[in-house]
Short mmCIF file of C-alpha atoms in Angstrom, two decimals:
data_model
loop_
_atom_site.label_atom_id
_atom_site.label_comp_id
_atom_site.label_asym_id
_atom_site.label_seq_id
_atom_site.Cartn_x
_atom_site.Cartn_y
_atom_site.Cartn_z
CA ARG O 1 -61.65 -91.02 66.03
CA LEU O 2 -64.82 -93.01 64.90
CA PHE O 3 -67.15 -89.54 64.90
CA THR O 4 -64.34 -87.98 62.97
CA SER O 5 -64.22 -89.97 60.39
CA PHE O 6 -67.76 -90.16 60.45
CA ILE O 7 -67.74 -86.28 59.72
CA ILE O 8 -65.27 -86.90 57.03
CA ILE O 9 -67.37 -88.84 55.00
CA THR O 10 -70.77 -87.29 55.42
CA MET O 11 -68.78 -84.17 54.17
CA LEU O 12 -67.61 -86.22 50.94
CA VAL O 13 -71.13 -87.77 50.30
CA LEU O 14 -73.02 -84.46 50.63
CA SER O 15 -69.81 -82.76 48.03
CA GLU O 16 -70.20 -85.65 45.79
CA LEU O 17 -74.20 -84.89 45.79
CA ASN O 18 -73.84 -81.62 44.97
CA THR O 19 -71.30 -81.88 42.55
CA TYR O 20 -74.09 -84.61 40.63
CA LEU O 21 -77.10 -82.40 41.62
CA SER O 22 -75.44 -79.00 39.63
CA PRO O 23 -75.57 -79.03 35.99
CA ASN O 24 -72.45 -78.25 34.57
CA ILE O 25 -72.29 -75.42 32.10
CA GLN O 26 -70.54 -75.67 29.01
CA GLU O 27 -70.46 -71.53 27.53
CA GLU O 28 -69.12 -71.18 23.57
CA LEU O 29 -68.87 -68.00 21.49
CA PHE O 30 -69.54 -67.83 17.88
CA VAL O 31 -70.92 -65.84 14.88
CA ASP O 32 -74.47 -64.66 15.71
CA THR O 33 -76.09 -64.99 12.37
CA THR O 34 -79.78 -64.47 13.13
CA ARG O 35 -81.18 -60.85 12.16
CA GLY O 36 -84.22 -62.58 10.69
CA PRO O 37 -86.39 -62.38 13.79
CA LYS O 38 -87.83 -58.79 15.47
CA LEU O 39 -86.31 -58.26 19.00
CA LYS O 40 -88.81 -58.08 21.77
CA ILE O 41 -87.97 -55.55 24.90
CA ASN O 42 -89.64 -56.07 27.92
CA LEU O 43 -90.39 -53.37 30.29
CA ASP O 44 -91.66 -52.18 33.51
CA PHE O 45 -91.44 -48.36 34.27
CA VAL O 46 -92.44 -45.96 36.67
CA VAL O 47 -92.40 -42.01 37.03
CA PRO O 48 -93.70 -41.07 40.13
CA GLN O 49 -94.17 -37.56 39.29
CA ILE O 50 -95.85 -36.89 35.96
CA HIS O 51 -99.05 -37.71 34.65
CA CYS O 52 -99.67 -40.50 32.22
CA ASP O 53 -101.40 -38.10 29.85
CA TYR O 54 -98.01 -36.33 29.20
CA LEU O 55 -95.45 -39.06 29.01
CA SER O 56 -94.78 -41.00 25.74
CA LEU O 57 -92.82 -43.97 24.71
CA ASP O 58 -91.08 -43.59 21.74
CA ALA O 59 -88.45 -45.74 19.47
CA MET O 60 -86.22 -46.09 16.66
CA ASP O 61 -83.58 -48.04 15.05
CA THR O 62 -80.39 -47.78 12.72
CA SER O 63 -82.42 -48.99 9.85
CA GLY O 64 -84.65 -45.92 9.68
CA GLU O 65 -87.97 -47.47 11.27
CA GLN O 66 -89.37 -44.97 13.49
CA HIS O 67 -92.43 -45.57 15.86
CA LEU O 68 -94.21 -42.76 17.69
CA HIS O 69 -96.72 -42.93 20.06
CA ILE O 70 -95.96 -46.81 20.84
CA ASP O 71 -99.10 -48.24 22.76
CA HIS O 72 -100.59 -51.11 20.80
CA ASN O 73 -98.49 -53.38 23.33
CA ILE O 74 -97.68 -50.85 26.02
CA TYR O 75 -100.03 -50.42 28.87
CA LYS O 76 -100.25 -47.33 31.30
CA ARG O 77 -101.63 -47.27 34.85
CA ARG O 78 -102.15 -44.13 36.52
CA LEU O 79 -100.66 -43.71 40.21
CA ASN O 80 -100.96 -41.59 43.04
CA LEU O 81 -98.00 -39.92 44.35
CA GLU O 82 -97.30 -42.92 46.77
CA GLY O 83 -97.24 -44.91 44.14
CA GLU O 84 -100.43 -46.66 44.25
CA PRO O 85 -102.88 -47.44 41.57
CA ILE O 86 -105.81 -45.07 40.38
CA GLU O 87 -107.48 -46.92 38.26
CA ASP O 88 -106.84 -50.18 35.94
CA PRO O 89 -104.22 -50.10 33.34
CA LYS O 90 -105.02 -48.59 30.07
CA LYS O 91 -104.39 -49.40 26.38
CA GLU O 92 -104.46 -46.79 24.07
CA ASP O 93 -106.32 -47.20 20.98
CA ILE O 94 -104.20 -46.41 17.75
CA MET O 95 -106.45 -44.69 14.63
CA THR O 96 -106.00 -46.61 12.03
CA THR O 97 -107.64 -45.73 8.32
CA THR O 98 -110.31 -48.37 9.09
CA LYS O 99 -112.02 -46.63 12.28
CA LYS O 100 -111.63 -43.41 10.68
CA ALA O 101 -113.73 -44.88 7.69
CA GLU O 102 -116.05 -45.91 10.73
CA VAL O 103 -116.19 -42.50 12.52
CA ALA O 104 -117.51 -41.06 9.18
CA ASN O 105 -119.92 -43.75 8.39
CA LYS O 106 -121.80 -43.11 11.76
CA THR O 107 -125.37 -41.88 11.14
CA GLU O 108 -124.22 -38.72 13.56
CA VAL O 109 -124.39 -35.60 11.39
CA LEU O 110 -121.25 -34.21 13.32
CA CYS O 111 -118.42 -33.43 11.47
CA GLY O 112 -115.78 -31.64 13.59
CA SER O 113 -113.11 -29.98 12.28
CA CYS O 114 -109.46 -30.85 12.30
CA TYR O 115 -108.08 -27.63 12.53
CA GLY O 116 -106.17 -27.42 8.80
CA ALA O 117 -104.62 -31.29 9.07
CA ALA O 118 -107.70 -32.98 7.84
CA LEU O 119 -106.19 -35.17 4.76
CA ASN O 120 -109.51 -34.79 2.59
CA ASP O 121 -112.73 -33.19 2.84
CA SER O 122 -114.52 -36.09 4.15
CA GLN O 123 -112.20 -36.67 7.22
CA CYS O 124 -113.73 -35.46 10.93
CA CYS O 125 -112.12 -34.93 14.05
CA ASN O 126 -114.76 -35.41 16.66
CA THR O 127 -112.55 -36.15 19.77
CA CYS O 128 -109.30 -34.54 21.09
CA GLU O 129 -107.25 -37.48 20.15
CA ASP O 130 -108.94 -37.07 16.82
CA VAL O 131 -107.33 -33.85 16.13
CA LYS O 132 -103.65 -35.01 18.07
CA GLU O 133 -103.61 -37.68 15.90
CA ALA O 134 -104.29 -35.34 12.41
CA TYR O 135 -101.39 -33.26 13.40
CA ARG O 136 -99.15 -36.21 14.17
CA ILE O 137 -99.83 -37.87 10.44
CA ARG O 138 -98.89 -34.34 9.40
CA LYS O 139 -95.99 -33.98 11.59
CA TRP O 140 -97.09 -30.65 12.38
CA LYS O 141 -96.51 -29.02 15.97
CA ILE O 142 -100.11 -28.69 17.83
CA GLY O 143 -101.18 -25.64 19.11
CA ASP O 144 -102.75 -24.52 22.27
CA LEU O 145 -104.85 -26.90 23.57
CA ASN O 146 -107.51 -24.41 24.76
CA SER O 147 -107.81 -23.40 21.24
CA ILE O 148 -109.21 -26.39 20.04
CA GLU O 149 -113.11 -26.85 20.55
CA GLN O 150 -113.11 -30.73 21.00
CA CYS O 151 -110.25 -30.50 23.64
CA LYS O 152 -112.32 -27.97 25.66
CA HIS O 153 -115.12 -30.07 25.58
CA GLU O 154 -112.71 -33.30 26.86
CA ARG O 155 -111.35 -30.96 29.41
CA ALA O 156 -108.20 -31.69 28.23
CA ALA O 157 -106.86 -28.46 29.94
CA ASP O 158 -107.69 -29.30 32.80
CA LYS O 159 -105.96 -32.50 32.93
CA LEU O 160 -102.54 -30.06 32.22
CA LYS O 161 -103.25 -28.75 36.03
CA ASP O 162 -102.82 -32.67 37.13
CA VAL O 163 -99.85 -33.52 35.26
CA PHE O 164 -97.52 -33.28 38.64
CA LYS O 165 -100.13 -34.41 40.99
CA GLU O 166 -99.70 -38.02 39.80
CA GLY O 167 -97.15 -40.84 38.68
CA CYS O 168 -97.29 -43.09 35.88
CA GLN O 169 -96.59 -47.00 35.38
CA ILE O 170 -95.52 -47.83 31.97
CA TYR O 171 -95.37 -51.61 31.32
CA GLY O 172 -95.64 -54.47 28.47
CA HIS O 173 -93.30 -55.29 25.46
CA MET O 174 -92.83 -54.11 22.20
CA GLU O 175 -91.15 -56.10 19.22
CA VAL O 176 -88.48 -53.70 16.87
CA ASN O 177 -86.03 -54.50 14.11
CA ARG O 178 -83.41 -57.18 15.63
CA VAL O 179 -80.73 -54.06 15.08
CA GLY O 180 -79.05 -52.03 17.31
CA GLY O 181 -81.55 -48.61 18.05
CA SER O 182 -83.14 -46.68 20.90
CA PHE O 183 -86.31 -45.86 22.95
CA HIS O 184 -87.31 -43.28 25.87
CA ILE O 185 -89.37 -42.51 28.02
CA ALA O 186 -89.99 -38.50 28.30
CA PRO O 187 -92.67 -36.10 28.68
CA GLY O 188 -94.83 -34.39 26.15
CA GLN O 189 -95.94 -34.56 22.62
CA SER O 190 -93.61 -36.36 19.92
CA PHE O 191 -93.41 -35.72 16.23
CA ALA O 192 -91.21 -35.74 13.53
CA ILE O 193 -90.22 -32.28 11.31
CA ASN O 194 -87.74 -32.61 8.54
CA HIS O 195 -86.93 -36.41 10.02
CA VAL O 196 -85.69 -35.03 13.24
CA HIS O 197 -87.54 -36.25 16.30
CA VAL O 198 -88.83 -33.46 18.97
CA HIS O 199 -91.06 -33.37 21.99
CA ASP O 200 -93.29 -30.47 22.52
CA VAL O 201 -93.81 -29.91 26.07
CA GLN O 202 -96.62 -27.00 26.16
CA PRO O 203 -97.32 -25.25 28.18
CA PHE O 204 -94.46 -25.87 30.61
CA SER O 205 -90.76 -25.40 29.90
CA SER O 206 -88.09 -28.69 29.80
CA THR O 207 -87.12 -27.42 33.50
CA SER O 208 -90.56 -28.35 35.51
CA PHE O 209 -90.07 -32.04 34.89
CA ASN O 210 -88.58 -33.82 37.75
CA THR O 211 -87.49 -37.51 35.89
CA SER O 212 -87.07 -39.71 39.02
CA HIS O 213 -87.63 -42.98 37.68
CA HIS O 214 -88.16 -46.72 38.76
CA ILE O 215 -87.34 -49.53 36.32
CA ARG O 216 -88.95 -52.49 37.55
CA HIS O 217 -87.63 -54.58 34.64
CA LEU O 218 -86.17 -54.41 31.17
CA SER O 219 -84.85 -57.33 29.47
CA PHE O 220 -84.51 -58.61 25.80
CA GLY O 221 -86.23 -61.32 24.04
CA THR O 222 -88.01 -64.42 26.07
CA LYS O 223 -87.78 -64.36 29.98
CA ILE O 224 -86.41 -67.05 31.34
CA ASP O 225 -86.24 -68.34 35.09
CA SER O 226 -81.93 -68.66 35.08
CA GLY O 227 -81.97 -67.37 38.48
CA LYS O 228 -79.96 -64.39 37.49
CA THR O 229 -81.35 -60.63 37.64
CA ASN O 230 -81.28 -58.25 35.00
CA PRO O 231 -78.63 -55.53 35.57
CA LEU O 232 -81.65 -52.59 35.88
CA ASP O 233 -84.28 -54.71 37.76
CA GLY O 234 -85.32 -52.68 40.58
CA THR O 235 -83.32 -49.77 39.52
CA LYS O 236 -84.53 -46.58 41.44
CA VAL O 237 -82.82 -43.00 40.04
CA VAL O 238 -83.87 -39.67 41.57
CA ALA O 239 -83.20 -36.33 40.15
CA THR O 240 -81.44 -34.15 42.07
CA GLU O 241 -82.94 -31.54 39.76
CA ASP O 242 -85.40 -30.88 37.24
CA ALA O 243 -84.63 -30.95 33.68
CA THR O 244 -82.39 -33.79 34.22
CA MET O 245 -81.51 -36.60 31.23
CA PHE O 246 -80.48 -39.81 31.78
CA GLN O 247 -78.50 -42.04 29.18
CA TYR O 248 -78.42 -45.92 29.39
CA TYR O 249 -76.03 -47.39 26.68
CA ILE O 250 -76.73 -51.05 26.64
CA LYS O 251 -74.90 -53.55 24.90
CA ILE O 252 -77.25 -56.68 24.30
CA VAL O 253 -75.41 -60.51 23.40
CA PRO O 254 -77.36 -62.91 22.30
CA THR O 255 -77.75 -65.88 24.65
CA LEU O 256 -78.54 -69.57 23.32
CA TYR O 257 -79.45 -72.00 26.14
CA VAL O 258 -79.16 -75.83 25.55
CA LYS O 259 -80.43 -78.18 27.51
CA LYS O 260 -79.38 -82.11 28.40
CA ASP O 261 -82.33 -83.41 26.38
CA GLY O 262 -81.45 -81.18 23.31
CA SER O 263 -84.13 -78.44 23.55
CA SER O 264 -83.14 -74.74 23.15
CA LEU O 265 -83.83 -71.65 24.08
CA GLN O 266 -82.94 -68.32 22.72
CA THR O 267 -82.64 -65.08 24.59
CA ASN O 268 -80.14 -62.11 25.13
CA GLN O 269 -78.39 -60.86 28.30
CA PHE O 270 -76.95 -57.44 28.50
CA SER O 271 -74.33 -54.77 30.25
CA VAL O 272 -75.27 -51.72 30.74
CA THR O 273 -73.62 -47.81 31.59
CA ARG O 274 -75.60 -45.17 33.05
CA HIS O 275 -75.14 -40.97 32.62
CA GLN O 276 -76.83 -38.11 32.94
CA LYS O 277 -76.67 -34.35 32.79
CA ILE O 278 -78.93 -31.59 33.03
CA VAL O 279 -80.34 -30.03 30.07
CA SER O 280 -82.16 -26.56 31.17
CA VAL O 281 -81.03 -23.38 28.93
CA MET O 282 -78.83 -22.28 32.15
CA SER O 283 -76.90 -25.28 31.75
CA GLY O 284 -75.78 -25.00 28.14
CA GLU O 285 -76.29 -28.62 27.66
CA SER O 286 -78.53 -30.10 24.82
CA GLY O 287 -80.81 -32.74 24.79
CA MET O 288 -84.52 -32.67 26.80
CA PRO O 289 -85.58 -34.31 30.29
CA GLY O 290 -86.34 -38.26 30.44
CA ALA O 291 -85.01 -41.62 30.22
CA PHE O 292 -83.25 -42.79 26.78
CA PHE O 293 -82.15 -46.04 26.37
CA SER O 294 -79.14 -46.70 23.51
CA TYR O 295 -78.73 -50.50 22.67
CA GLU O 296 -76.64 -52.27 20.11
CA LEU O 297 -76.44 -55.77 19.75
CA SER O 298 -72.94 -57.50 19.95
CA PRO O 299 -72.38 -59.84 16.57
CA LEU O 300 -71.19 -62.72 18.77
CA MET O 301 -73.22 -65.35 20.54
CA VAL O 302 -72.95 -67.28 23.93
CA LYS O 303 -73.97 -70.97 23.97
#
């Protein structure tokens, strides 16, 4: 009997201790009026069978702001087919007007042709990337890279042979307007024609691409260590056929954490639904291969 009493007392003490140490979480729901700050999107994404040079990350929002080739906060790391890094990650440079002026002011006599895409007579395109940027600014579709002298020198055409012999990790963060929008990771060069966003996958067809991918991490807002796992973290998706379009529909719920000491931290939770379809000519479905994320923000906030 004494032993039984000891067991009962011990269980009661442990139960009370657990209750004392466990925080009392109270949740409230109210209208979210915070539309001013930018929305931070954190991502770590792996495409195991498409070369980094042939993948682009683009984003746009419902307010009409469109970002092409987002790379100023995004890093790309080349991977072999086993998923191991080939080289250090690279942060792509954006060719600004300042940098163009620096190129023009160099003592070097060479001034490469922009192949009709120059904005003025003094603009030079000395690299393959310069020509691509000039065409992107003009919103023109670039032709065969083999016909561009700068690209020949940089052996850009040779890189196309390795498009499917490597993988790519794309990671980092980007800040967008705090409204609903979308972003996608897809093969090809992206540009806009008459306000329509398109991708040029030449010299390949859309059926050439295996869009299997691994979402190592995806979150919105400030990262916190709350013990909760984001819904898509660690998700591996295998495309059973080439030319597969994966669509993720995300509902973001703004969340405010308030500690007992009065300090607060604002971030976001989200739920997601995934769909996929084959977008080859034979299937008759519209779209293009890649991973497409559409998100909208809830008008309510959880506190």
